[in-house]
Short mmCIF file of C-alpha atoms in Angstrom, two decimals:
data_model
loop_
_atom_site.label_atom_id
_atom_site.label_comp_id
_atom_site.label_asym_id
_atom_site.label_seq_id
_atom_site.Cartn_x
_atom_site.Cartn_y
_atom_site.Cartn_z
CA UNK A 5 -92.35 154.02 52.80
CA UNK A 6 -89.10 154.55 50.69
CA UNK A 7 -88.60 151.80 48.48
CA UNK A 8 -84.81 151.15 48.28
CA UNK A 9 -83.69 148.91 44.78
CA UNK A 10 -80.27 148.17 47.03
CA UNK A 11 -79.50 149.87 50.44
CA UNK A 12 -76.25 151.63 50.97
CA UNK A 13 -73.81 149.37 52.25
CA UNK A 14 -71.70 149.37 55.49
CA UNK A 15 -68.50 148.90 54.01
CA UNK A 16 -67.07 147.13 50.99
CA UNK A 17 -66.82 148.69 47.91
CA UNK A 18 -69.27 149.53 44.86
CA UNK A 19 -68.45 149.77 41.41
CA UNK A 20 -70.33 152.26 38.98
CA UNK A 21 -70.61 152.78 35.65
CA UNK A 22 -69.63 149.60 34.39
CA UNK A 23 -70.76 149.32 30.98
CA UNK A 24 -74.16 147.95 30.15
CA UNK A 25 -73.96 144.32 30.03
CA UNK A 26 -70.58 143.46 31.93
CA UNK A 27 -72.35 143.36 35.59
CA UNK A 28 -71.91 139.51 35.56
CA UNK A 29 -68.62 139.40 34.09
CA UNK A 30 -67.25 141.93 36.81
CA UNK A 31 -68.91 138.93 39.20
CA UNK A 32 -66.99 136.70 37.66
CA UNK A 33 -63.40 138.59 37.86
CA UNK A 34 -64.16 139.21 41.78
CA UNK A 35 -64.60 135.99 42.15
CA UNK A 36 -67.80 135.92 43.84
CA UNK A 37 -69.20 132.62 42.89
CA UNK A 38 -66.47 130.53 44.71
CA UNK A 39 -66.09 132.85 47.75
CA UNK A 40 -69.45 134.80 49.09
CA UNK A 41 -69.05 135.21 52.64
CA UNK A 42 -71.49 138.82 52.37
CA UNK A 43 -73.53 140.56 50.33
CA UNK A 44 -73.12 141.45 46.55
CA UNK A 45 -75.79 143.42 44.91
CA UNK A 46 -76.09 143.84 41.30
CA UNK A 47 -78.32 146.18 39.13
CA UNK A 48 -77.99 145.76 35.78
CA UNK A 49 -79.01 148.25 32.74
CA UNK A 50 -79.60 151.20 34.93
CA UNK A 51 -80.02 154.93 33.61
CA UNK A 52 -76.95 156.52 33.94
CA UNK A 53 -76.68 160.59 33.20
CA UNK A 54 -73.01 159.77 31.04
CA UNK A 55 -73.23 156.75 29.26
CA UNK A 56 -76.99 156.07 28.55
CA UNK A 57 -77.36 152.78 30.32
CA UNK A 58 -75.22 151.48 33.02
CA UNK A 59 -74.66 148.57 35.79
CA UNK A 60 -73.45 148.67 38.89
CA UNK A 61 -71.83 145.98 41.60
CA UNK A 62 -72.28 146.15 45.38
CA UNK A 63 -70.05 143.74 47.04
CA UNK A 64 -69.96 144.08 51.11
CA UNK A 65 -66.80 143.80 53.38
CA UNK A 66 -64.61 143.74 50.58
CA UNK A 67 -62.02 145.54 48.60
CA UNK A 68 -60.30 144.89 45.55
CA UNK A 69 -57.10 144.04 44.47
CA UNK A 70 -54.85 145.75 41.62
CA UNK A 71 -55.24 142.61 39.52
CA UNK A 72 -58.72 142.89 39.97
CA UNK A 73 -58.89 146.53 39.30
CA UNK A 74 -57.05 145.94 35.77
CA UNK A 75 -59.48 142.85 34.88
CA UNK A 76 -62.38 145.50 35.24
CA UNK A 77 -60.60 148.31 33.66
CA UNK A 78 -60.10 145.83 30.44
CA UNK A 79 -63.58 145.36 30.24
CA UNK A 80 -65.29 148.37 31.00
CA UNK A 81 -62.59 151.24 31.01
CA UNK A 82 -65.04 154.11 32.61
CA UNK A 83 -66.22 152.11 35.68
CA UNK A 84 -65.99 154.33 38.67
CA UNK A 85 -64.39 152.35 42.00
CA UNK A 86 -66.05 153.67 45.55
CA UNK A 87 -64.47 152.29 48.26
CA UNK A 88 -67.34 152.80 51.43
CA UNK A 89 -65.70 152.68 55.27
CA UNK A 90 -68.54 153.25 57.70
CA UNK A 91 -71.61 154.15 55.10
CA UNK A 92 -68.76 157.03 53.75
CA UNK A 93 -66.92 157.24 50.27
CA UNK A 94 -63.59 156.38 51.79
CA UNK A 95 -61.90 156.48 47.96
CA UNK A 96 -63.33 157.00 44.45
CA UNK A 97 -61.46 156.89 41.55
CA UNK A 98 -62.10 155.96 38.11
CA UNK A 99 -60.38 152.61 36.71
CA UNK A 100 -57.32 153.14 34.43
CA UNK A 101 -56.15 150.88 31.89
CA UNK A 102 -52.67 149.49 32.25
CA UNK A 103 -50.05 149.74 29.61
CA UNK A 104 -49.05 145.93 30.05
CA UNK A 105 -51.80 143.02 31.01
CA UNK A 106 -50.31 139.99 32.62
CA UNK A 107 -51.89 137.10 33.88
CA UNK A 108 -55.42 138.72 33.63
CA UNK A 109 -56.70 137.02 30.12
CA UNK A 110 -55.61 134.49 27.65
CA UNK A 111 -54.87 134.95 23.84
CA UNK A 112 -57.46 135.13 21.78
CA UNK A 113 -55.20 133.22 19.07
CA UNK A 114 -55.84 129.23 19.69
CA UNK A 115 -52.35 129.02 17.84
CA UNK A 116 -50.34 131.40 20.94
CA UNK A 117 -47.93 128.57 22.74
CA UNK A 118 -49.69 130.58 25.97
CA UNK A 119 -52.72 128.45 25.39
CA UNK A 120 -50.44 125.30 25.52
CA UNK A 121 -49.45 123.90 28.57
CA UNK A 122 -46.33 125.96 29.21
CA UNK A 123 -45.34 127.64 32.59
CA UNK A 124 -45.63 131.41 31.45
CA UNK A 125 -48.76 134.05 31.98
CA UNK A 126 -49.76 135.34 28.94
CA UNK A 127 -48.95 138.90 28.73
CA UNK A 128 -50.07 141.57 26.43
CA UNK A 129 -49.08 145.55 25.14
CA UNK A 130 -52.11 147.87 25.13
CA UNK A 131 -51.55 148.76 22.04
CA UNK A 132 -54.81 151.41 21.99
CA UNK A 133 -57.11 152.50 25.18
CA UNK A 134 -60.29 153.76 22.38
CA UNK A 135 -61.10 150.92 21.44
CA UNK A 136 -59.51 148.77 23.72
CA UNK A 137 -56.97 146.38 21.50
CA UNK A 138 -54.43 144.17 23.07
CA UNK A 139 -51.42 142.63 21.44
CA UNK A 140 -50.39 139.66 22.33
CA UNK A 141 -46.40 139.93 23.73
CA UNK A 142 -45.87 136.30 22.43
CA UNK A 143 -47.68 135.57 19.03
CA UNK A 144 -48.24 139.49 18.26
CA UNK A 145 -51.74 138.51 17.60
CA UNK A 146 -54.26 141.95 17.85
CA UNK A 147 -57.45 141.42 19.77
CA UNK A 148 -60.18 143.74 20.76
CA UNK A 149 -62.25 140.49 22.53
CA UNK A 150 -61.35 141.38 26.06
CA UNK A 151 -64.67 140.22 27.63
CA UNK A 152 -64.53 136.57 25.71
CA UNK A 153 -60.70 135.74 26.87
CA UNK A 154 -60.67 137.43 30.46
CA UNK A 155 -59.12 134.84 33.11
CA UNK B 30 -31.16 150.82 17.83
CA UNK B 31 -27.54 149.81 18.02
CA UNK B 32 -26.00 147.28 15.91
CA UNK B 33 -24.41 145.40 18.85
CA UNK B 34 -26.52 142.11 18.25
CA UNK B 35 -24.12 139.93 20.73
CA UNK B 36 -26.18 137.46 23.16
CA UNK B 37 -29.68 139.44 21.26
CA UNK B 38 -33.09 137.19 20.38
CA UNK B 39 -34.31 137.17 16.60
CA UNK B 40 -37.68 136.30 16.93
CA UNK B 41 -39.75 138.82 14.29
CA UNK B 42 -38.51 141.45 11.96
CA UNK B 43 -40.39 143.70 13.88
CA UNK B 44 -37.76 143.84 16.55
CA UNK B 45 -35.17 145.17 14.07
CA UNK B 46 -34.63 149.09 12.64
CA UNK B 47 -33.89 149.37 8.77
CA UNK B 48 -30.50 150.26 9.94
CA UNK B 49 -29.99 146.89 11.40
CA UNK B 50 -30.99 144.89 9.12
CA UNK B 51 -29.41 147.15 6.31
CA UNK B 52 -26.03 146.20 8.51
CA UNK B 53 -26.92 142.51 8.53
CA UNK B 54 -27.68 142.58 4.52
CA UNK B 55 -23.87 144.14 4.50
CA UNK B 56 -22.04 141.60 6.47
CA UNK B 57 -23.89 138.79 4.45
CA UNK B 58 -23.12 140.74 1.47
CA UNK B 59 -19.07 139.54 2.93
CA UNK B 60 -20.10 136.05 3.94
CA UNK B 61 -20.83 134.89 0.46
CA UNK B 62 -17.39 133.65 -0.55
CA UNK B 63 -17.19 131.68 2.59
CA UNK B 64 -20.57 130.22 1.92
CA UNK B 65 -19.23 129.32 -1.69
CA UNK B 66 -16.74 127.26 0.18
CA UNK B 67 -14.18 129.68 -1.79
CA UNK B 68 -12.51 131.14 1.72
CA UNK B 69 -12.64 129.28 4.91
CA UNK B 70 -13.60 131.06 8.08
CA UNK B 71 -13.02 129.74 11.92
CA UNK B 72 -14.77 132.52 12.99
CA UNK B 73 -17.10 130.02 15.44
CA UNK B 74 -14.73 127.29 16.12
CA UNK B 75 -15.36 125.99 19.06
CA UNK B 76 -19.05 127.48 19.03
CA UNK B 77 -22.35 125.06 19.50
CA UNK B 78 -25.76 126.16 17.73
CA UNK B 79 -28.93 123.97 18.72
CA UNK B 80 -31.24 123.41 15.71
CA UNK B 81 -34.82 122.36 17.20
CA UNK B 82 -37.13 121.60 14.69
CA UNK B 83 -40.78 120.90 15.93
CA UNK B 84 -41.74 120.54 12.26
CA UNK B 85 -40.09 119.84 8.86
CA UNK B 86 -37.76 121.34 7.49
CA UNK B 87 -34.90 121.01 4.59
CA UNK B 88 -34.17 124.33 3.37
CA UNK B 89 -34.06 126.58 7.02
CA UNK B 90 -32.53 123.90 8.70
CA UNK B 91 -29.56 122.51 6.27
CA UNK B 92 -28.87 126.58 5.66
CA UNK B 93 -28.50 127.21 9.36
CA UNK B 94 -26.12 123.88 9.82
CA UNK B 95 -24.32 125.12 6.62
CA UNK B 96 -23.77 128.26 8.09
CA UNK B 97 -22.37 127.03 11.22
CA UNK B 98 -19.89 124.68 9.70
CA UNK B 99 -18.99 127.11 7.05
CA UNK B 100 -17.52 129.65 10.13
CA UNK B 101 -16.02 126.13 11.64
CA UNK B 102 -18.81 126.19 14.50
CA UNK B 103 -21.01 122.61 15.20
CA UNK B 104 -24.86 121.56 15.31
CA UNK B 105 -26.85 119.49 17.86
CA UNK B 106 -30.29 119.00 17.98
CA UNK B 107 -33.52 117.29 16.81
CA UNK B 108 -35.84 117.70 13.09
CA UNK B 109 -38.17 115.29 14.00
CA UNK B 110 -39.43 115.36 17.76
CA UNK B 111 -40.93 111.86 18.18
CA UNK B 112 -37.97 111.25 19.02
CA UNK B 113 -37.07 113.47 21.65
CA UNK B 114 -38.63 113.76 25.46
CA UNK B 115 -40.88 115.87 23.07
CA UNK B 116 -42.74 112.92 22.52
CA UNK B 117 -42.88 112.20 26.16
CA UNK B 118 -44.77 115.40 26.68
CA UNK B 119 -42.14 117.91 27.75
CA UNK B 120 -42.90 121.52 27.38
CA UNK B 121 -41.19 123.72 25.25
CA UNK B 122 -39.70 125.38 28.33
CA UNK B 123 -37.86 122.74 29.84
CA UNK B 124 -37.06 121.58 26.24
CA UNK B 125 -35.34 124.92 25.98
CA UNK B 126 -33.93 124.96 29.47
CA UNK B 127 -31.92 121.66 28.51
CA UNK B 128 -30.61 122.40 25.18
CA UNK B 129 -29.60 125.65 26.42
CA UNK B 130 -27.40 124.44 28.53
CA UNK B 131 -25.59 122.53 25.88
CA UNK B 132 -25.07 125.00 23.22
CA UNK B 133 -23.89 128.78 22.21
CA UNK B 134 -27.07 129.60 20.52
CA UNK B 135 -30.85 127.89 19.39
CA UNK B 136 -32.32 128.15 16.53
CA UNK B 137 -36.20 126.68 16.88
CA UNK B 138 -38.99 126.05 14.64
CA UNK B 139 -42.57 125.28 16.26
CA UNK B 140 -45.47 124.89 15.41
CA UNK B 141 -47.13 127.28 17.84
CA UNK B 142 -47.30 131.35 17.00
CA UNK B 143 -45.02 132.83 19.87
CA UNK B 144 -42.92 129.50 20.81
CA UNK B 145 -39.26 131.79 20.05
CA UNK B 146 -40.55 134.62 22.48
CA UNK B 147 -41.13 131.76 24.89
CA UNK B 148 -37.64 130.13 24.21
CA UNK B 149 -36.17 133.44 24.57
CA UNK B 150 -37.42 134.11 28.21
CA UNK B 151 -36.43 130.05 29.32
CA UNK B 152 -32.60 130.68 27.23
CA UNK B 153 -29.97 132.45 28.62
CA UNK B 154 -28.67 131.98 24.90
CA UNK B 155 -29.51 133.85 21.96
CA UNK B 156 -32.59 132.11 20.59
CA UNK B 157 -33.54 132.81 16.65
CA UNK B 158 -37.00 132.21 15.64
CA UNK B 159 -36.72 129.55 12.04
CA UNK B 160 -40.85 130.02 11.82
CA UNK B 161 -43.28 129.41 14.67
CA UNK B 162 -46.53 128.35 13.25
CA UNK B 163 -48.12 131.06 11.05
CA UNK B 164 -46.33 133.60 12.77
CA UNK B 165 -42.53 135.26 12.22
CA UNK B 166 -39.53 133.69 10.21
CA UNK B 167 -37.52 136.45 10.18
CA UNK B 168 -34.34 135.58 8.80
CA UNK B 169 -36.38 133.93 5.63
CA UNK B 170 -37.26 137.85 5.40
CA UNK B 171 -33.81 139.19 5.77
CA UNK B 172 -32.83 136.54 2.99
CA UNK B 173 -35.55 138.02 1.20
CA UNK B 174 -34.48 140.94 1.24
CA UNK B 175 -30.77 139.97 0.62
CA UNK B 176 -31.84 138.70 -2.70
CA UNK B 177 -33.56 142.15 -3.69
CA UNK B 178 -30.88 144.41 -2.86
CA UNK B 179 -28.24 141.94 -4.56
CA UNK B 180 -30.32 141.55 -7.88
CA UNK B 181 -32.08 145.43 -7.63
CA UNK B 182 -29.13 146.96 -6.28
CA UNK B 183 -31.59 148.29 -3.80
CA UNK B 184 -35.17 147.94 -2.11
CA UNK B 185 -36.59 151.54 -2.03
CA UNK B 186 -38.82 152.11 -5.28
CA UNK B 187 -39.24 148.40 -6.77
CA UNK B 188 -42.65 147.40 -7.41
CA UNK B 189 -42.99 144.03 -5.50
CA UNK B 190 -46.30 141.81 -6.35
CA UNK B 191 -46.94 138.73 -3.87
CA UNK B 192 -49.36 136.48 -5.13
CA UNK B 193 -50.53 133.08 -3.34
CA UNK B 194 -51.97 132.29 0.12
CA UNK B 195 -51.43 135.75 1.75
CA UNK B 196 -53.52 134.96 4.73
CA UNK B 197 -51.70 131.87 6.47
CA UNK B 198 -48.54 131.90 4.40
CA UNK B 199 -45.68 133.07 6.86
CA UNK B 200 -43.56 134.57 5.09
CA UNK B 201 -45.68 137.27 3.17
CA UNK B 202 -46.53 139.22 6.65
CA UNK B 203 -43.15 139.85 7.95
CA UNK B 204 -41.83 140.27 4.17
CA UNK B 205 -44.54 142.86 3.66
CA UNK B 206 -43.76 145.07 6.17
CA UNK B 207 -40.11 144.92 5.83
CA UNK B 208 -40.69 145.96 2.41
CA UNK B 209 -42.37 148.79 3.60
CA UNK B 210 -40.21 149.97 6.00
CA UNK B 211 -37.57 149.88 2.94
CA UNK B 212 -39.58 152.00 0.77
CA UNK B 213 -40.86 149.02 -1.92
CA UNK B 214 -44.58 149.73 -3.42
CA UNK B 215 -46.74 147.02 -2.45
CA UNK B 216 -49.25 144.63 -4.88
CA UNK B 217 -50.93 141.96 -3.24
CA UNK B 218 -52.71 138.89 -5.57
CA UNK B 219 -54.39 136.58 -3.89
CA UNK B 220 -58.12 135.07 -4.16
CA UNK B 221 -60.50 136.86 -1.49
CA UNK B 222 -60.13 134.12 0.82
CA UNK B 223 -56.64 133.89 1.03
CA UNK B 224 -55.71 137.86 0.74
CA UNK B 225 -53.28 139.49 3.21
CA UNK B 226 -55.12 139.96 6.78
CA UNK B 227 -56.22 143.41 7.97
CA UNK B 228 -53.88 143.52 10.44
CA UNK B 229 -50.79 143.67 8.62
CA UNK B 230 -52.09 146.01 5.97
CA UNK B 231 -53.08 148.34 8.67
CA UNK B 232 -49.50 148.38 9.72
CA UNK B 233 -48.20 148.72 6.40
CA UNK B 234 -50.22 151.82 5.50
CA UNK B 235 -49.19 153.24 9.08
CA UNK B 236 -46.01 153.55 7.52
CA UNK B 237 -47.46 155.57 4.68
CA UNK B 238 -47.92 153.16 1.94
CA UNK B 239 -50.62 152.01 0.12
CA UNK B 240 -50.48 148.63 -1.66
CA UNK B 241 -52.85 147.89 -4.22
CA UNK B 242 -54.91 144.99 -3.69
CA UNK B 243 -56.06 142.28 -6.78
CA UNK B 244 -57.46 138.80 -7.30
CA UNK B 245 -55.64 138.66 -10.92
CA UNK B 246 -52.07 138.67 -11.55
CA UNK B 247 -52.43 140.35 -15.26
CA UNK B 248 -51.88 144.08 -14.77
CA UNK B 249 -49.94 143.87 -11.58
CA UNK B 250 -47.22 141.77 -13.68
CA UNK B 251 -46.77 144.20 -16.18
CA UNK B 252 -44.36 146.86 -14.22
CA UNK B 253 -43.71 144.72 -11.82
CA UNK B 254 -39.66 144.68 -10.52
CA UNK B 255 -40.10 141.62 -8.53
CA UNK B 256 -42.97 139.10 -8.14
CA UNK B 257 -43.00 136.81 -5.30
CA UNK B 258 -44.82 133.81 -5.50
CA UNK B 259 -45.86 131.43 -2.19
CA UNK B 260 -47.46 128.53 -2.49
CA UNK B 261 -51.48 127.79 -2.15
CA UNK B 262 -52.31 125.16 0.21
CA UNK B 263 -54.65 122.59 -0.78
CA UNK B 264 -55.76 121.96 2.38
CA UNK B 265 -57.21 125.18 3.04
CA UNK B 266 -59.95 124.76 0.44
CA UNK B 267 -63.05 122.88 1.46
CA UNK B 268 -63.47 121.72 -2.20
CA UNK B 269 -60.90 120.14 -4.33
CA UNK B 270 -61.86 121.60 -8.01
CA UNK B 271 -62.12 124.89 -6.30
CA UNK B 272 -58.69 124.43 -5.29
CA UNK B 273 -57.20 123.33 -8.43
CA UNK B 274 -59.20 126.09 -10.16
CA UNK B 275 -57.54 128.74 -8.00
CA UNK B 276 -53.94 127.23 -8.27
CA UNK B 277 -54.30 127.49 -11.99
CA UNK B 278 -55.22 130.62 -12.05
CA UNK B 279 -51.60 132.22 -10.27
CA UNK B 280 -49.70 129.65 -12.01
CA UNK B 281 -46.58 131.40 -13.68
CA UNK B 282 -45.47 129.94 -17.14
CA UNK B 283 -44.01 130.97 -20.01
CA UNK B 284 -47.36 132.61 -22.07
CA UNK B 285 -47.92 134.40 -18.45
CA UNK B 286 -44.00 136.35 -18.81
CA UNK B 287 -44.77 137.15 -22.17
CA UNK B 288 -44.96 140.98 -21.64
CA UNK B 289 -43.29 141.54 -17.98
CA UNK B 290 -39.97 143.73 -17.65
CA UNK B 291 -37.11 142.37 -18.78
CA UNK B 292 -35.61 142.97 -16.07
CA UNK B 293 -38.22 140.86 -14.05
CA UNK B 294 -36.57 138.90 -11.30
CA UNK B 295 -39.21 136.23 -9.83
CA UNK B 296 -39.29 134.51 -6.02
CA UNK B 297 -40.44 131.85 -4.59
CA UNK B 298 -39.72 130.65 -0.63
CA UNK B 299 -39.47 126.77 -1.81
CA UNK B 300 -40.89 124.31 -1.76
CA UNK B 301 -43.07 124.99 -4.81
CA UNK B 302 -45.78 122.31 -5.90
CA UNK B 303 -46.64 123.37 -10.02
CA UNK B 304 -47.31 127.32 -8.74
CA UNK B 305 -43.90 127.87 -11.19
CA UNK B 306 -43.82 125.62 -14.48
CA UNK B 307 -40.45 124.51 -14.61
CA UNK B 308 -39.66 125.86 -18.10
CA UNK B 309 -39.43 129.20 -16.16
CA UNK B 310 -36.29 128.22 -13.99
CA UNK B 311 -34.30 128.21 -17.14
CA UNK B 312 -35.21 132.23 -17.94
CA UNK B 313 -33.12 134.73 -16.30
CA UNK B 314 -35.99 136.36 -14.32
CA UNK B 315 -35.89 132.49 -12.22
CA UNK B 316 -34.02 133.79 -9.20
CA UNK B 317 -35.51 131.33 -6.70
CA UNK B 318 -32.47 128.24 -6.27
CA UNK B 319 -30.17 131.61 -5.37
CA UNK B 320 -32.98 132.85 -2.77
CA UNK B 321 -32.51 129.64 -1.30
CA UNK B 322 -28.58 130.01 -1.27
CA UNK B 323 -28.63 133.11 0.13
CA UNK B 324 -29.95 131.97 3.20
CA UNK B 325 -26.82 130.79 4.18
CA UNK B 326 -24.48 133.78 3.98
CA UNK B 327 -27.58 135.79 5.93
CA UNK B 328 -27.52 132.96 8.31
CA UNK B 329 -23.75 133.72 8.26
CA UNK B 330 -24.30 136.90 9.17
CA UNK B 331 -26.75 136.70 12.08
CA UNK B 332 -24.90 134.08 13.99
CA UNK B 333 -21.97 135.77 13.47
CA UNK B 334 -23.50 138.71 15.13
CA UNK B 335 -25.44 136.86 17.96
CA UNK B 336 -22.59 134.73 19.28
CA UNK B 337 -20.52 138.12 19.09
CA UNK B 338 -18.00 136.63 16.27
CA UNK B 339 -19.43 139.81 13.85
CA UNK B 340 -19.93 143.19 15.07
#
C-alpha cells in the first residue's frame, strides 16, 4: 500500500514553501492553537527542488485572511498560498510583501511608545524586500527580526 | 518639498529637504534682533504654545517659552509630570488630546523614541518633537546648524569632528545626517562602545560620504573647522575608573587646542559635566553659550512658520 506522509485535503488551504524552520510560527499567525475546529497538518524540513529545505502547512476548511497573508509574507516571503475547493487548486499564488505593515508585529525597539500602553498599532515602512528590514513609522528604529516581534 | 510649513509636524530632521531647512536657517537668521529683545514682534499675539515636558529640561524648554513671548504669543503646560494626570497613568494620547484642545501648537519632550509621531496623529495642532528618548530633537539640529552657517558662513566643505557618546547621545544622529545632506565631511571620536550606530552611518554614506571613524581626538583636531563635543554618560559604563578613564581621555583643555585652526569654532549641546575645562570658554573658538542662544531665534523661526505667522 501507498504510504501517504499527509493526504490531500478536501478543502482549506495549504501553504508551501515556507522557509525551513517557520512551520510553527505560520501556526502561530493562523491562529491555530486557540481555534482548531479541523485538521492542520504540518511537515517540517522537507526537500524542496527551489530552496533546499522547506515546510509546509495543511490547514482544512479554512482560508486566510489578508492580515494573515502579510504576517506570512513577513516571515517567509517565497511561501506559495494554494487555496483547495473540492480536492482542486482553486487559487495559487505566491505571498507578496506589503509596502506598509500595520498591526501585524511590534517594534523591536523596547524604547518605541508602541510598546507602551497607548491606543495606536504599530506600523512600519518596508524599507527593503532582500533582506526583509522594517522601519519602524514611529521611533524610525531598523529591524530585520520579523520572526521574534510578529503579533 | 514646499516651504509652506503652516499647521506641519516637526518631529525628525528627516522629514525636512535642505531647502527647507536652508529657509528656516534664513528666517532665524531675521529673528535674532527680536530675540536680543532689540525689536519687539506681535507676530503671535494672541497665539497659545503647549510645552510638555516628560523629562527635564532648562535649555529646550526656557528657549521655546522665550521664543513665544519674544513674538508676544503665551505658554501653558507641565516640566515635571508628577504633577499632571501623568502621574495618574494617562496615556500620552489623551494627554495630547487635552492639551490640544487648549493651545495653537505643542511642543513635547518624552522619554519614549516615537512619542511626537504619536502626538502628531492624536493633535489636530502642529506638534514639534523637543527630544523623545534617544531618538530625534530636531530643532536642537537646525540650531546646530544655525550656529555653523552663522560662524562658517556656510556648511558645505567644513570638517566637523563629534566626539563623546555617539551611540545614545541624541543629538549626534540627526546632526550627522543633516550635516551630510549639507555637504560637511564627517569625523566621528568616540570609544568603541559608544561610537555612532551602524544605522546612521549607513545612511550617511548613502548620501555619498564617508566619515572617518577614530577612538582618539589627536589627528582629527588638527584640520578640523568645527568640533562638537556631547557629553559621556557615566551611567553607561559598568565600571567607574573605566568611566573616568574614558572621560579624560576626550576632555578638551587648553594643552589639547594647542595646534588646532585658528579659526576653530568648538560645540557643545549643554549641559557639559568637565568634558570642556572652563579656561576654554574664554578663547574665541568657545562658541557653545551662543549655540545655546541661538535656539531661540530658530525656535523663532519654526513657530513662526507652523502657526502660519512666517511663510
Amino acid at each position: 500500500m501507498k504510504e501517504f506522509k499527509v493526504t490531500p485535503i478536501r478543502n482549506g488551504t495549504v501553504i508551501d514553501h515556507i522557509t525551513m524552520g517557520m512551520a510553527l510560527k505560520v501556526l502561530k499567525i493562523i491562529g491555530v492553537a486557540e481555534d482548531v475546529s479541523s485538521t492542520v497538518s504540518v511537515l517540517m524540513h522537507v526537500p524542496s527542488k527551489k530552496a533546499g529545505w522547506k515546510d509546509i502547512v495543511k490547514i482544512e476548511d479554512r482560508e486566510l485572511d489578508p492580515k494573515e497573508l502579510d504576517r506570512i509574507a513577513l516571515i517567509s516571503p517565497n511561501a506559495t498560498i494554494n487555496i483547495i475547493r473540492d480536492y482542486n487548486v482553486a487559487e495559487k499564488f505566491v505571498v507578496e510583501v506589503p509596502n506598509v505593515v500595520k498591526g501585524v508585529m511590534k517594534c523591536s525597539n523596547p524604547g518605541c511608545i508602541t510598546n507602551q500602553n497607548e491606543p495606536v498599532e504599530p506600523e512600519f515602512v518596508v524599507e527593503s524586500k532582500k533582506p526583509i528590514t522594517l522601519r519602524c513609522v514611529y521611533c524610525d528604529r531598523l529591524t530585520t527580526e520579523i520572526a521574534e516581534n510578529i503579533q | 518639498m514646499s516651504t509652506d510649513f503652516k499647521g506641519m509636524d516637526v518631529v525628525s530632521i528627516r522629514d525636512f529637504s535642505r531647502e527647507q531647512i536652508e529657509h528656516v536657517l534664513r528666517l532665524a537668521e531675521k529673528m535674532v534682533p527680536i530675540a536680543k529683545g532689540e525689536e519687539r514682534s506681535v507676530m503671535l499675539e494672541g497665539r497659545i504654545l503647549g510645552t510638555v515636558f516628560y523629562e527635564p529640561s532648562t535649555r529646550t524648554r526656557l528657549s521655546f517659552e522665550s521664543a513665544m513671548s519674544r513674538l508676544g504669543g503665551k505658554c501653558l503646560g507641565f516640566g515635571e509630570p508628577k504633577i499632571s494626570s501623568v502621574a495618574k497613568g494617562e496615556t500620552l494620547a489623551d494627554t495630547i488630546r487635552m492639551i490640544d484642545s487648549y493651545c495653537d501648537a505643542i511642543v513635547l519632550r518624552h522619554t519614549q523614541e516615537g512619542a511626537a509621531r504619536l502626538a502628531g496623529h492624536f493633535a489636530r495642532k502642529p506638534v514639534i518633537n523637543a527630544g523623545d528618548g534617544a531618538g530625534q530633537h530636531p530643532t536642537q539640529t537646525m540650531l546646530d546648524l544655525f550656529t555653523i552657517r552663522k560662524e562658517k558662513k556656510k556648511i558645505e566643505g567644513n570638517h566637523v569632528v563629534i566626539v563623546g557618546d555617539l551611540k545614545y547621545g541624541r543629538t549626534v544622529h540627526s546632526l550627522s545626517e543633516a550635516l551630510a545632506m549639507f555637504g560637511a565631511e564627517l569625523t566621528f571620536v568616540a570609544p568603541p562602545n559608544l561610537q555612532i550606530p551602524k544605522e546612521h552611518l549607513k545612511a550617511i554614506e548613502a548620501m555619498g560620504h564617508k566619515p572617518k571613524i577614530s577612538s582618539t581626538l589627536g589627528e582629527a583636531l588638527k584640520d578640523a573647522d568645527v568640533l562638537y563635543v556631547t557629553r559621556i554618560q557615566k551611567e553607561r559604563f559598568p565600571d567607574l575608573a573605566e568611566y573616568q578613564k574614558v572621560a579624560g581621555t576626550y576632555r578638551i583643555d587648553m594643552p589639547m587646542l594647542k595646534d588646532v585652526k585658528s579659526d576653530l569654532i568648538i560645540m557643545h549641546p549643554l549641559p557639559r559635566v568637565g568634558e570642556i575645562a572652563p579656561e576654554v570658554d574664554e578663547t574665541p573658538h568657545a562658541k557653545y553659550f551662543e549655540q545655546a542662544f541661538n535656539g531661540v531665534p530658530v525656535r523663532m523661526a519654526l513657530l513662526g512658520l507652523v502657526l502660519g505667522g512666517l511663510k
